Structure formats: C-alpha cells, structure tokens
Amino acid sequence: MTQTLAVANQKGGVAKTTTVASLGAALIELKQRVLLVDLDPQGCLTFSLGIDPEDLDVTVAEVLLGTKKPDDAIVVTDDGMHLLPANITLAQAEETLVSRTGREQRLRVALDKVAADYDWIIIDCPPTLGVLTVGALSASNKVLIPLQCETLSHRGVGQLLDTIHDVNQYINPTLEIVGVLPTLFDGRTRHSQAVLEAIRETYDLPVVTPPIPKTIRFAEAPAIGRSILGTSRTHKGAEAYRQVAAGLLEG
C-alpha cells in the first residue's frame, strides 16, 4: 500500500523542504519508488531539486484545477525521485480553489490516479494552514511536523494540531501523526534539549529521532539541484535523514 506523508508546519524556516527532499532521496536509496509533491507556490522544492519553476508549462496547479492529469506534470529529478512540481501559478490556483466544489479532496483524487506507481508520496506543504495544507492532510495517511529547536518555533504547533484534528474528524479519519522531527538541532546547547522536552510535555507528541543537525551543507545542496544525500553522502546530516527514513519504513 502506498504511504502518503504530509510534511507540515505553518511556520517557515523549519526545514520542511529540506526534509521532503532528503527523505525522498533516502527512501530511493532503500529501493523505494518515491513521488514528491511541491505544494508551495514559491516552488522551493522544485528549485532545490534542479528544476527551474519558471520553465514549467504544467504544474500541480493545473492538476488541482482539473485541466491536466498528474502524469502530464510529473518530472524526474537527478536524485531519482519523481516530482509533481510547483511555481507561482499555484497561488492563483489556490484562490480559485476556495470557491470550487471538493477543494479539500482534489489532491487526493489526483494522487489516487498515480499512487499504484509509488511506494511513498511525500508532500511539501506551504507555510500556511489554508486550502493547500488542508488538501495535503486530506490526501495523506501520515503527517510529520519538522520543528526548529528554538523557543518561538513551537508556539504555532497547537494551531497545526487543531487543523490536523479537524481534518481527522471531518475529512480523513485515517490520518495519523508520525511525530515531531527536530531540525536545525544543536545538541551542544541545553536550550535545544529544553525545547524538545517542552514539546513532549505540552503536546504529548512523539519525537522522531535522530534530530537533524544544524549545518551549512543543507543550504549548499539546493544550489547544485540535489539533496544533501547527493552532495555530501557521508555527512552527519545525510546520515540522520537515512535513519529517519529507515524508521518510517519500519512503521
């Protein structure tokens, strides 16, 4: 059965896109068939995997509006993942979807058409809790919450959990939270450890391990159009994502 994982947090700068690209590459190493979905109108995932969003004629926007099929838009990345890309046209599509019937179900319906071709579908959600994120949660059976290990970074987690709860109750009863993935983690500081403990106590959420270390290598990889597993294979950041991916496979 295809596993569909939404990577969500309405706060920007918490390594959502890095997590999607790196987990996708790690799962490819584990001989899994992987489709990544860029649901951010900024097209950061698309760009970071070596595809210029401005050069695309067909994107996830047209798929959500029903004018194109997923197969018309899917491209293959240098890391071996397939990608349903995005660009700024997704912002206009999101506005249009607000008044369309079945807006929360459109991504699920589209992905159902190609799900048999993949073991994993991983969705990079935008930094909002609007129509696109709700659509991603509706299409997924798992959600992972990347969280920067700083005090202010977890203030919005409660709002995200409320949204997940509503989707679970009214749209998608199969959705489950994998846990919080600590990112930009500096294990040398007591502060990072304290934030993790606060998350456990406040939200009663599992913490996915190992934490993802803070390193400049994550910023360097998109400039080459690859994930960190393609640019710095033996780096501790790449190895951390490999361990997280292995944990996802174990269930």
PDB file of N, CA and C in Angstrom, residues 57-139:
ATOM      1  N   ASP A  57       5.626  24.357 -17.941  1.00  0.00           N
ATOM      2  CA  ASP A  57       4.341  24.659 -18.579  1.00  0.00           C
ATOM      3  C   ASP A  57       3.177  24.025 -17.831  1.00  0.00           C
ATOM      4  N   VAL A  58       3.433  22.878 -17.185  1.00  0.00           N
ATOM      5  CA  VAL A  58       2.388  22.175 -16.449  1.00  0.00           C
ATOM      6  C   VAL A  58       2.897  21.895 -15.039  1.00  0.00           C
ATOM      7  N   THR A  59       2.097  22.232 -14.035  1.00  0.00           N
ATOM      8  CA  THR A  59       2.489  22.051 -12.635  1.00  0.00           C
ATOM      9  C   THR A  59       1.329  21.448 -11.844  1.00  0.00           C
ATOM     10  N   VAL A  60       1.532  21.337 -10.558  1.00  0.00           N
ATOM     11  CA  VAL A  60       0.478  20.833  -9.680  1.00  0.00           C
ATOM     12  C   VAL A  60      -0.744  21.746  -9.700  1.00  0.00           C
ATOM     13  N   ALA A  61      -0.564  23.017 -10.065  1.00  0.00           N
ATOM     14  CA  ALA A  61      -1.699  23.946 -10.121  1.00  0.00           C
ATOM     15  C   ALA A  61      -2.750  23.470 -11.122  1.00  0.00           C
ATOM     16  N   GLU A  62      -2.295  23.123 -12.324  1.00  0.00           N
ATOM     17  CA  GLU A  62      -3.224  22.652 -13.353  1.00  0.00           C
ATOM     18  C   GLU A  62      -3.860  21.315 -12.953  1.00  0.00           C
ATOM     19  N   VAL A  63      -3.089  20.496 -12.251  1.00  0.00           N
ATOM     20  CA  VAL A  63      -3.625  19.212 -11.784  1.00  0.00           C
ATOM     21  C   VAL A  63      -4.753  19.443 -10.786  1.00  0.00           C
ATOM     22  N   LEU A  64      -4.568  20.370  -9.853  1.00  0.00           N
ATOM     23  CA  LEU A  64      -5.599  20.644  -8.843  1.00  0.00           C
ATOM     24  C   LEU A  64      -6.846  21.273  -9.467  1.00  0.00           C
ATOM     25  N   LEU A  65      -6.648  22.063 -10.510  1.00  0.00           N
ATOM     26  CA  LEU A  65      -7.787  22.691 -11.177  1.00  0.00           C
ATOM     27  C   LEU A  65      -8.491  21.735 -12.136  1.00  0.00           C
ATOM     28  N   GLY A  66      -7.883  20.570 -12.382  1.00  0.00           N
ATOM     29  CA  GLY A  66      -8.515  19.560 -13.211  1.00  0.00           C
ATOM     30  C   GLY A  66      -8.312  19.724 -14.697  1.00  0.00           C
ATOM     31  N   THR A  67      -7.406  20.633 -15.098  1.00  0.00           N
ATOM     32  CA  THR A  67      -7.177  20.830 -16.532  1.00  0.00           C
ATOM     33  C   THR A  67      -6.074  19.920 -17.077  1.00  0.00           C
ATOM     34  N   LYS A  68      -5.278  19.328 -16.180  1.00  0.00           N
ATOM     35  CA  LYS A  68      -4.215  18.405 -16.575  1.00  0.00           C
ATOM     36  C   LYS A  68      -4.204  17.202 -15.634  1.00  0.00           C
ATOM     37  N   LYS A  69      -3.663  16.088 -16.121  1.00  0.00           N
ATOM     38  CA  LYS A  69      -3.501  14.902 -15.296  1.00  0.00           C
ATOM     39  C   LYS A  69      -2.131  14.936 -14.617  1.00  0.00           C
ATOM     40  N   PRO A  70      -1.978  14.225 -13.484  1.00  0.00           N
ATOM     41  CA  PRO A  70      -0.675  14.206 -12.808  1.00  0.00           C
ATOM     42  C   PRO A  70       0.465  13.790 -13.734  1.00  0.00           C
ATOM     43  N   ASP A  71       0.227  12.789 -14.584  1.00  0.00           N
ATOM     44  CA  ASP A  71       1.277  12.315 -15.490  1.00  0.00           C
ATOM     45  C   ASP A  71       1.766  13.397 -16.444  1.00  0.00           C
ATOM     46  N   ASP A  72       0.913  14.386 -16.715  1.00  0.00           N
ATOM     47  CA  ASP A  72       1.314  15.482 -17.600  1.00  0.00           C
ATOM     48  C   ASP A  72       2.331  16.409 -16.927  1.00  0.00           C
ATOM     49  N   ALA A  73       2.359  16.398 -15.611  1.00  0.00           N
ATOM     50  CA  ALA A  73       3.192  17.347 -14.876  1.00  0.00           C
ATOM     51  C   ALA A  73       4.424  16.726 -14.226  1.00  0.00           C
ATOM     52  N   ILE A  74       4.385  15.430 -13.936  1.00  0.00           N
ATOM     53  CA  ILE A  74       5.459  14.779 -13.171  1.00  0.00           C
ATOM     54  C   ILE A  74       6.772  14.785 -13.952  1.00  0.00           C
ATOM     55  N   VAL A  75       7.845  15.157 -13.260  1.00  0.00           N
ATOM     56  CA  VAL A  75       9.193  15.143 -13.837  1.00  0.00           C
ATOM     57  C   VAL A  75      10.088  14.257 -12.965  1.00  0.00           C
ATOM     58  N   VAL A  76      11.235  13.856 -13.503  1.00  0.00           N
ATOM     59  CA  VAL A  76      12.189  13.008 -12.779  1.00  0.00           C
ATOM     60  C   VAL A  76      13.384  13.847 -12.367  1.00  0.00           C
ATOM     61  N   THR A  77      13.792  13.753 -11.105  1.00  0.00           N
ATOM     62  CA  THR A  77      14.909  14.540 -10.580  1.00  0.00           C
ATOM     63  C   THR A  77      16.216  13.760 -10.673  1.00  0.00           C
ATOM     64  N   ASP A  78      17.326  14.478 -10.534  1.00  0.00           N
ATOM     65  CA  ASP A  78      18.644  13.839 -10.596  1.00  0.00           C
ATOM     66  C   ASP A  78      18.865  12.853  -9.454  1.00  0.00           C
ATOM     67  N   ASP A  79      18.148  13.039  -8.345  1.00  0.00           N
ATOM     68  CA  ASP A  79      18.285  12.128  -7.206  1.00  0.00           C
ATOM     69  C   ASP A  79      17.435  10.865  -7.370  1.00  0.00           C
ATOM     70  N   GLY A  80      16.639  10.810  -8.445  1.00  0.00           N
ATOM     71  CA  GLY A  80      15.856   9.603  -8.711  1.00  0.00           C
ATOM     72  C   GLY A  80      14.407   9.664  -8.271  1.00  0.00           C
ATOM     73  N   MET A  81      14.034  10.710  -7.520  1.00  0.00           N
ATOM     74  CA  MET A  81      12.628  10.857  -7.151  1.00  0.00           C
ATOM     75  C   MET A  81      11.847  11.421  -8.323  1.00  0.00           C
ATOM     76  N   HIS A  82      10.567  11.067  -8.413  1.00  0.00           N
ATOM     77  CA  HIS A  82       9.655  11.763  -9.307  1.00  0.00           C
ATOM     78  C   HIS A  82       9.092  12.965  -8.543  1.00  0.00           C
ATOM     79  N   LEU A  83       8.745  14.015  -9.279  1.00  0.00           N
ATOM     80  CA  LEU A  83       8.306  15.259  -8.644  1.00  0.00           C
ATOM     81  C   LEU A  83       7.100  15.822  -9.370  1.00  0.00           C
ATOM     82  N   LEU A  84       6.075  16.157  -8.592  1.00  0.00           N
ATOM     83  CA  LEU A  84       4.953  16.947  -9.093  1.00  0.00           C
ATOM     84  C   LEU A  84       5.272  18.393  -8.712  1.00  0.00           C
ATOM     85  N   PRO A  85       5.754  19.206  -9.668  1.00  0.00           N
ATOM     86  CA  PRO A  85       6.368  20.492  -9.335  1.00  0.00           C
ATOM     87  C   PRO A  85       5.355  21.623  -9.158  1.00  0.00           C
ATOM     88  N   ALA A  86       5.871  22.760  -8.690  1.00  0.00           N
ATOM     89  CA  ALA A  86       5.027  23.934  -8.473  1.00  0.00           C
ATOM     90  C   ALA A  86       5.770  25.184  -8.898  1.00  0.00           C
ATOM     91  N   ASN A  87       4.991  26.215  -9.211  1.00  0.00           N
ATOM     92  CA  ASN A  87       5.529  27.569  -9.372  1.00  0.00           C
ATOM     93  C   ASN A  87       4.465  28.566  -8.931  1.00  0.00           C
ATOM     94  N   ILE A  88       4.653  29.817  -9.246  1.00  0.00           N
ATOM     95  CA  ILE A  88       3.789  30.870  -8.712  1.00  0.00           C
ATOM     96  C   ILE A  88       2.343  30.734  -9.185  1.00  0.00           C
ATOM     97  N   THR A  89       2.094  29.981 -10.257  1.00  0.00           N
ATOM     98  CA  THR A  89       0.711  29.790 -10.710  1.00  0.00           C
ATOM     99  C   THR A  89      -0.142  29.085  -9.657  1.00  0.00           C
ATOM    100  N   LEU A  90       0.512  28.414  -8.725  1.00  0.00           N
ATOM    101  CA  LEU A  90      -0.223  27.726  -7.658  1.00  0.00           C
ATOM    102  C   LEU A  90      -0.931  28.716  -6.737  1.00  0.00           C
ATOM    103  N   ALA A  91      -0.382  29.924  -6.593  1.00  0.00           N
ATOM    104  CA  ALA A  91      -1.022  30.937  -5.747  1.00  0.00           C
ATOM    105  C   ALA A  91      -2.382  31.329  -6.325  1.00  0.00           C
ATOM    106  N   GLN A  92      -2.427  31.520  -7.636  1.00  0.00           N
ATOM    107  CA  GLN A  92      -3.691  31.853  -8.290  1.00  0.00           C
ATOM    108  C   GLN A  92      -4.656  30.672  -8.238  1.00  0.00           C
ATOM    109  N   ALA A  93      -4.114  29.471  -8.421  1.00  0.00           N
ATOM    110  CA  ALA A  93      -4.956  28.278  -8.351  1.00  0.00           C
ATOM    111  C   ALA A  93      -5.576  28.128  -6.964  1.00  0.00           C
ATOM    112  N   GLU A  94      -4.802  28.445  -5.927  1.00  0.00           N
ATOM    113  CA  GLU A  94      -5.332  28.352  -4.564  1.00  0.00           C
ATOM    114  C   GLU A  94      -6.520  29.286  -4.373  1.00  0.00           C
ATOM    115  N   GLU A  95      -6.421  30.508  -4.897  1.00  0.00           N
ATOM    116  CA  GLU A  95      -7.535  31.452  -4.800  1.00  0.00           C
ATOM    117  C   GLU A  95      -8.765  30.909  -5.517  1.00  0.00           C
ATOM    118  N   THR A  96      -8.552  30.313  -6.668  1.00  0.00           N
ATOM    119  CA  THR A  96      -9.662  29.750  -7.441  1.00  0.00           C
ATOM    120  C   THR A  96     -10.309  28.584  -6.701  1.00  0.00           C
ATOM    121  N   LEU A  97      -9.481  27.759  -6.055  1.00  0.00           N
ATOM    122  CA  LEU A  97      -9.987  26.563  -5.385  1.00  0.00           C
ATOM    123  C   LEU A  97     -10.926  26.888  -4.226  1.00  0.00           C
ATOM    124  N   VAL A  98     -10.740  28.056  -3.615  1.00  0.00           N
ATOM    125  CA  VAL A  98     -11.553  28.417  -2.453  1.00  0.00           C
ATOM    126  C   VAL A  98     -13.045  28.317  -2.769  1.00  0.00           C
ATOM    127  N   SER A  99     -13.419  28.641  -4.010  1.00  0.00           N
ATOM    128  CA  SER A  99     -14.834  28.628  -4.373  1.00  0.00           C
ATOM    129  C   SER A  99     -15.235  27.383  -5.164  1.00  0.00           C
ATOM    130  N   ARG A 100     -14.316  26.414  -5.290  1.00  0.00           N
ATOM    131  CA  ARG A 100     -14.597  25.211  -6.073  1.00  0.00           C
ATOM    132  C   ARG A 100     -15.122  24.072  -5.192  1.00  0.00           C
ATOM    133  N   THR A 101     -15.972  23.270  -5.760  1.00  0.00           N
ATOM    134  CA  THR A 101     -16.502  22.095  -5.069  1.00  0.00           C
ATOM    135  C   THR A 101     -15.391  21.067  -4.845  1.00  0.00           C
ATOM    136  N   GLY A 102     -15.373  20.470  -3.668  1.00  0.00           N
ATOM    137  CA  GLY A 102     -14.422  19.405  -3.362  1.00  0.00           C
ATOM    138  C   GLY A 102     -12.980  19.862  -3.271  1.00  0.00           C
ATOM    139  N   ARG A 103     -12.763  21.114  -2.874  1.00  0.00           N
ATOM    140  CA  ARG A 103     -11.392  21.655  -2.876  1.00  0.00           C
ATOM    141  C   ARG A 103     -10.451  20.862  -1.976  1.00  0.00           C
ATOM    142  N   GLU A 104     -10.956  20.368  -0.834  1.00  0.00           N
ATOM    143  CA  GLU A 104     -10.073  19.628   0.077  1.00  0.00           C
ATOM    144  C   GLU A 104      -9.707  18.249  -0.458  1.00  0.00           C
ATOM    145  N   GLN A 105     -10.472  17.741  -1.419  1.00  0.00           N
ATOM    146  CA  GLN A 105     -10.268  16.373  -1.895  1.00  0.00           C
ATOM    147  C   GLN A 105      -9.536  16.312  -3.233  1.00  0.00           C
ATOM    148  N   ARG A 106      -9.253  17.454  -3.835  1.00  0.00           N
ATOM    149  CA  ARG A 106      -8.727  17.441  -5.203  1.00  0.00           C
ATOM    150  C   ARG A 106      -7.333  16.819  -5.300  1.00  0.00           C
ATOM    151  N   LEU A 107      -6.483  17.080  -4.333  1.00  0.00           N
ATOM    152  CA  LEU A 107      -5.150  16.476  -4.381  1.00  0.00           C
ATOM    153  C   LEU A 107      -5.250  14.968  -4.184  1.00  0.00           C
ATOM    154  N   ARG A 108      -6.081  14.528  -3.254  1.00  0.00           N
ATOM    155  CA  ARG A 108      -6.248  13.085  -3.022  1.00  0.00           C
ATOM    156  C   ARG A 108      -6.733  12.388  -4.282  1.00  0.00           C
ATOM    157  N   VAL A 109      -7.724  12.973  -4.942  1.00  0.00           N
ATOM    158  CA  VAL A 109      -8.271  12.368  -6.161  1.00  0.00           C
ATOM    159  C   VAL A 109      -7.192  12.286  -7.243  1.00  0.00           C
ATOM    160  N   ALA A 110      -6.382  13.357  -7.364  1.00  0.00           N
ATOM    161  CA  ALA A 110      -5.310  13.366  -8.367  1.00  0.00           C
ATOM    162  C   ALA A 110      -4.249  12.314  -8.054  1.00  0.00           C
ATOM    163  N   LEU A 111      -3.840  12.230  -6.795  1.00  0.00           N
ATOM    164  CA  LEU A 111      -2.785  11.288  -6.416  1.00  0.00           C
ATOM    165  C   LEU A 111      -3.258   9.839  -6.511  1.00  0.00           C
ATOM    166  N   ASP A 112      -4.550   9.621  -6.312  1.00  0.00           N
ATOM    167  CA  ASP A 112      -5.089   8.267  -6.439  1.00  0.00           C
ATOM    168  C   ASP A 112      -4.831   7.696  -7.840  1.00  0.00           C
ATOM    169  N   LYS A 113      -4.733   8.570  -8.837  1.00  0.00           N
ATOM    170  CA  LYS A 113      -4.549   8.128 -10.219  1.00  0.00           C
ATOM    171  C   LYS A 113      -3.142   7.591 -10.479  1.00  0.00           C
ATOM    172  N   VAL A 114      -2.182   7.992  -9.636  1.00  0.00           N
ATOM    173  CA  VAL A 114      -0.795   7.549  -9.854  1.00  0.00           C
ATOM    174  C   VAL A 114      -0.234   6.778  -8.672  1.00  0.00           C
ATOM    175  N   ALA A 115      -0.999   6.630  -7.602  1.00  0.00           N
ATOM    176  CA  ALA A 115      -0.487   6.032  -6.364  1.00  0.00           C
ATOM    177  C   ALA A 115       0.084   4.641  -6.572  1.00  0.00           C
ATOM    178  N   ALA A 116      -0.480   3.868  -7.486  1.00  0.00           N
ATOM    179  CA  ALA A 116      -0.015   2.496  -7.695  1.00  0.00           C
ATOM    180  C   ALA A 116       1.412   2.439  -8.225  1.00  0.00           C
ATOM    181  N   ASP A 117       1.910   3.553  -8.757  1.00  0.00           N
ATOM    182  CA  ASP A 117       3.269   3.608  -9.305  1.00  0.00           C
ATOM    183  C   ASP A 117       4.328   3.891  -8.237  1.00  0.00           C
ATOM    184  N   TYR A 118       3.888   4.155  -6.990  1.00  0.00           N
ATOM    185  CA  TYR A 118       4.829   4.603  -5.957  1.00  0.00           C
ATOM    186  C   TYR A 118       4.615   3.865  -4.636  1.00  0.00           C
ATOM    187  N   ASP A 119       5.713   3.723  -3.899  1.00  0.00           N
ATOM    188  CA  ASP A 119       5.636   3.207  -2.529  1.00  0.00           C
ATOM    189  C   ASP A 119       5.397   4.341  -1.539  1.00  0.00           C
ATOM    190  N   TRP A 120       5.971   5.520  -1.867  1.00  0.00           N
ATOM    191  CA  TRP A 120       5.856   6.679  -0.979  1.00  0.00           C
ATOM    192  C   TRP A 120       5.518   7.928  -1.789  1.00  0.00           C
ATOM    193  N   ILE A 121       4.573   8.697  -1.299  1.00  0.00           N
ATOM    194  CA  ILE A 121       4.288  10.036  -1.806  1.00  0.00           C
ATOM    195  C   ILE A 121       4.503  10.997  -0.642  1.00  0.00           C
ATOM    196  N   ILE A 122       5.396  11.961  -0.822  1.00  0.00           N
ATOM    197  CA  ILE A 122       5.721  12.903   0.258  1.00  0.00           C
ATOM    198  C   ILE A 122       5.371  14.315  -0.208  1.00  0.00           C
ATOM    199  N   ILE A 123       4.573  15.014   0.589  1.00  0.00           N
ATOM    200  CA  ILE A 123       4.036  16.311   0.200  1.00  0.00           C
ATOM    201  C   ILE A 123       4.695  17.434   1.010  1.00  0.00           C
ATOM    202  N   ASP A 124       5.265  18.397   0.304  1.00  0.00           N
ATOM    203  CA  ASP A 124       5.852  19.580   0.924  1.00  0.00           C
ATOM    204  C   ASP A 124       4.764  20.647   1.040  1.00  0.00           C
ATOM    205  N   CYS A 125       4.237  20.837   2.245  1.00  0.00           N
ATOM    206  CA  CYS A 125       3.138  21.777   2.459  1.00  0.00           C
ATOM    207  C   CYS A 125       3.639  23.221   2.520  1.00  0.00           C
ATOM    208  N   PRO A 126       2.800  24.180   2.128  1.00  0.00           N
ATOM    209  CA  PRO A 126       3.190  25.591   2.229  1.00  0.00           C
ATOM    210  C   PRO A 126       3.180  26.043   3.686  1.00  0.00           C
ATOM    211  N   PRO A 127       3.836  27.183   3.986  1.00  0.00           N
ATOM    212  CA  PRO A 127       3.871  27.689   5.366  1.00  0.00           C
ATOM    213  C   PRO A 127       2.594  28.426   5.747  1.00  0.00           C
ATOM    214  N   THR A 128       1.448  27.784   5.538  1.00  0.00           N
ATOM    215  CA  THR A 128       0.145  28.328   5.930  1.00  0.00           C
ATOM    216  C   THR A 128      -0.743  27.160   6.323  1.00  0.00           C
ATOM    217  N   LEU A 129      -1.910  27.479   6.870  1.00  0.00           N
ATOM    218  CA  LEU A 129      -2.889  26.428   7.182  1.00  0.00           C
ATOM    219  C   LEU A 129      -4.136  26.599   6.318  1.00  0.00           C
ATOM    220  N   GLY A 130      -3.926  26.988   5.053  1.00  0.00           N
ATOM    221  CA  GLY A 130      -5.030  27.238   4.149  1.00  0.00           C
ATOM    222  C   GLY A 130      -5.465  26.018   3.369  1.00  0.00           C
ATOM    223  N   VAL A 131      -6.091  26.285   2.213  1.00  0.00           N
ATOM    224  CA  VAL A 131      -6.684  25.237   1.388  1.00  0.00           C
ATOM    225  C   VAL A 131      -5.657  24.193   0.967  1.00  0.00           C
ATOM    226  N   LEU A 132      -4.445  24.620   0.609  1.00  0.00           N
ATOM    227  CA  LEU A 132      -3.444  23.676   0.117  1.00  0.00           C
ATOM    228  C   LEU A 132      -2.990  22.718   1.204  1.00  0.00           C
ATOM    229  N   THR A 133      -2.741  23.235   2.407  1.00  0.00           N
ATOM    230  CA  THR A 133      -2.311  22.361   3.506  1.00  0.00           C
ATOM    231  C   THR A 133      -3.423  21.405   3.918  1.00  0.00           C
ATOM    232  N   VAL A 134      -4.642  21.915   3.992  1.00  0.00           N
ATOM    233  CA  VAL A 134      -5.772  21.032   4.329  1.00  0.00           C
ATOM    234  C   VAL A 134      -5.934  19.953   3.261  1.00  0.00           C
ATOM    235  N   GLY A 135      -5.716  20.328   2.000  1.00  0.00           N
ATOM    236  CA  GLY A 135      -5.780  19.340   0.923  1.00  0.00           C
ATOM    237  C   GLY A 135      -4.707  18.278   1.055  1.00  0.00           C
ATOM    238  N   ALA A 136      -3.512  18.699   1.458  1.00  0.00           N
ATOM    239  CA  ALA A 136      -2.413  17.746   1.658  1.00  0.00           C
ATOM    240  C   ALA A 136      -2.726  16.790   2.796  1.00  0.00           C
ATOM    241  N   LEU A 137      -3.248  17.311   3.892  1.00  0.00           N
ATOM    242  CA  LEU A 137      -3.605  16.462   5.034  1.00  0.00           C
ATOM    243  C   LEU A 137      -4.740  15.504   4.675  1.00  0.00           C
ATOM    244  N   SER A 138      -5.647  15.967   3.830  1.00  0.00           N
ATOM    245  CA  SER A 138      -6.765  15.128   3.411  1.00  0.00           C
ATOM    246  C   SER A 138      -6.296  13.982   2.519  1.00  0.00           C
ATOM    247  N   ALA A 139      -5.183  14.211   1.791  1.00  0.00           N
ATOM    248  CA  ALA A 139      -4.678  13.204   0.857  1.00  0.00           C
ATOM    249  C   ALA A 139      -3.709  12.225   1.506  1.00  0.00           C
TER     250      ALA A 139
END
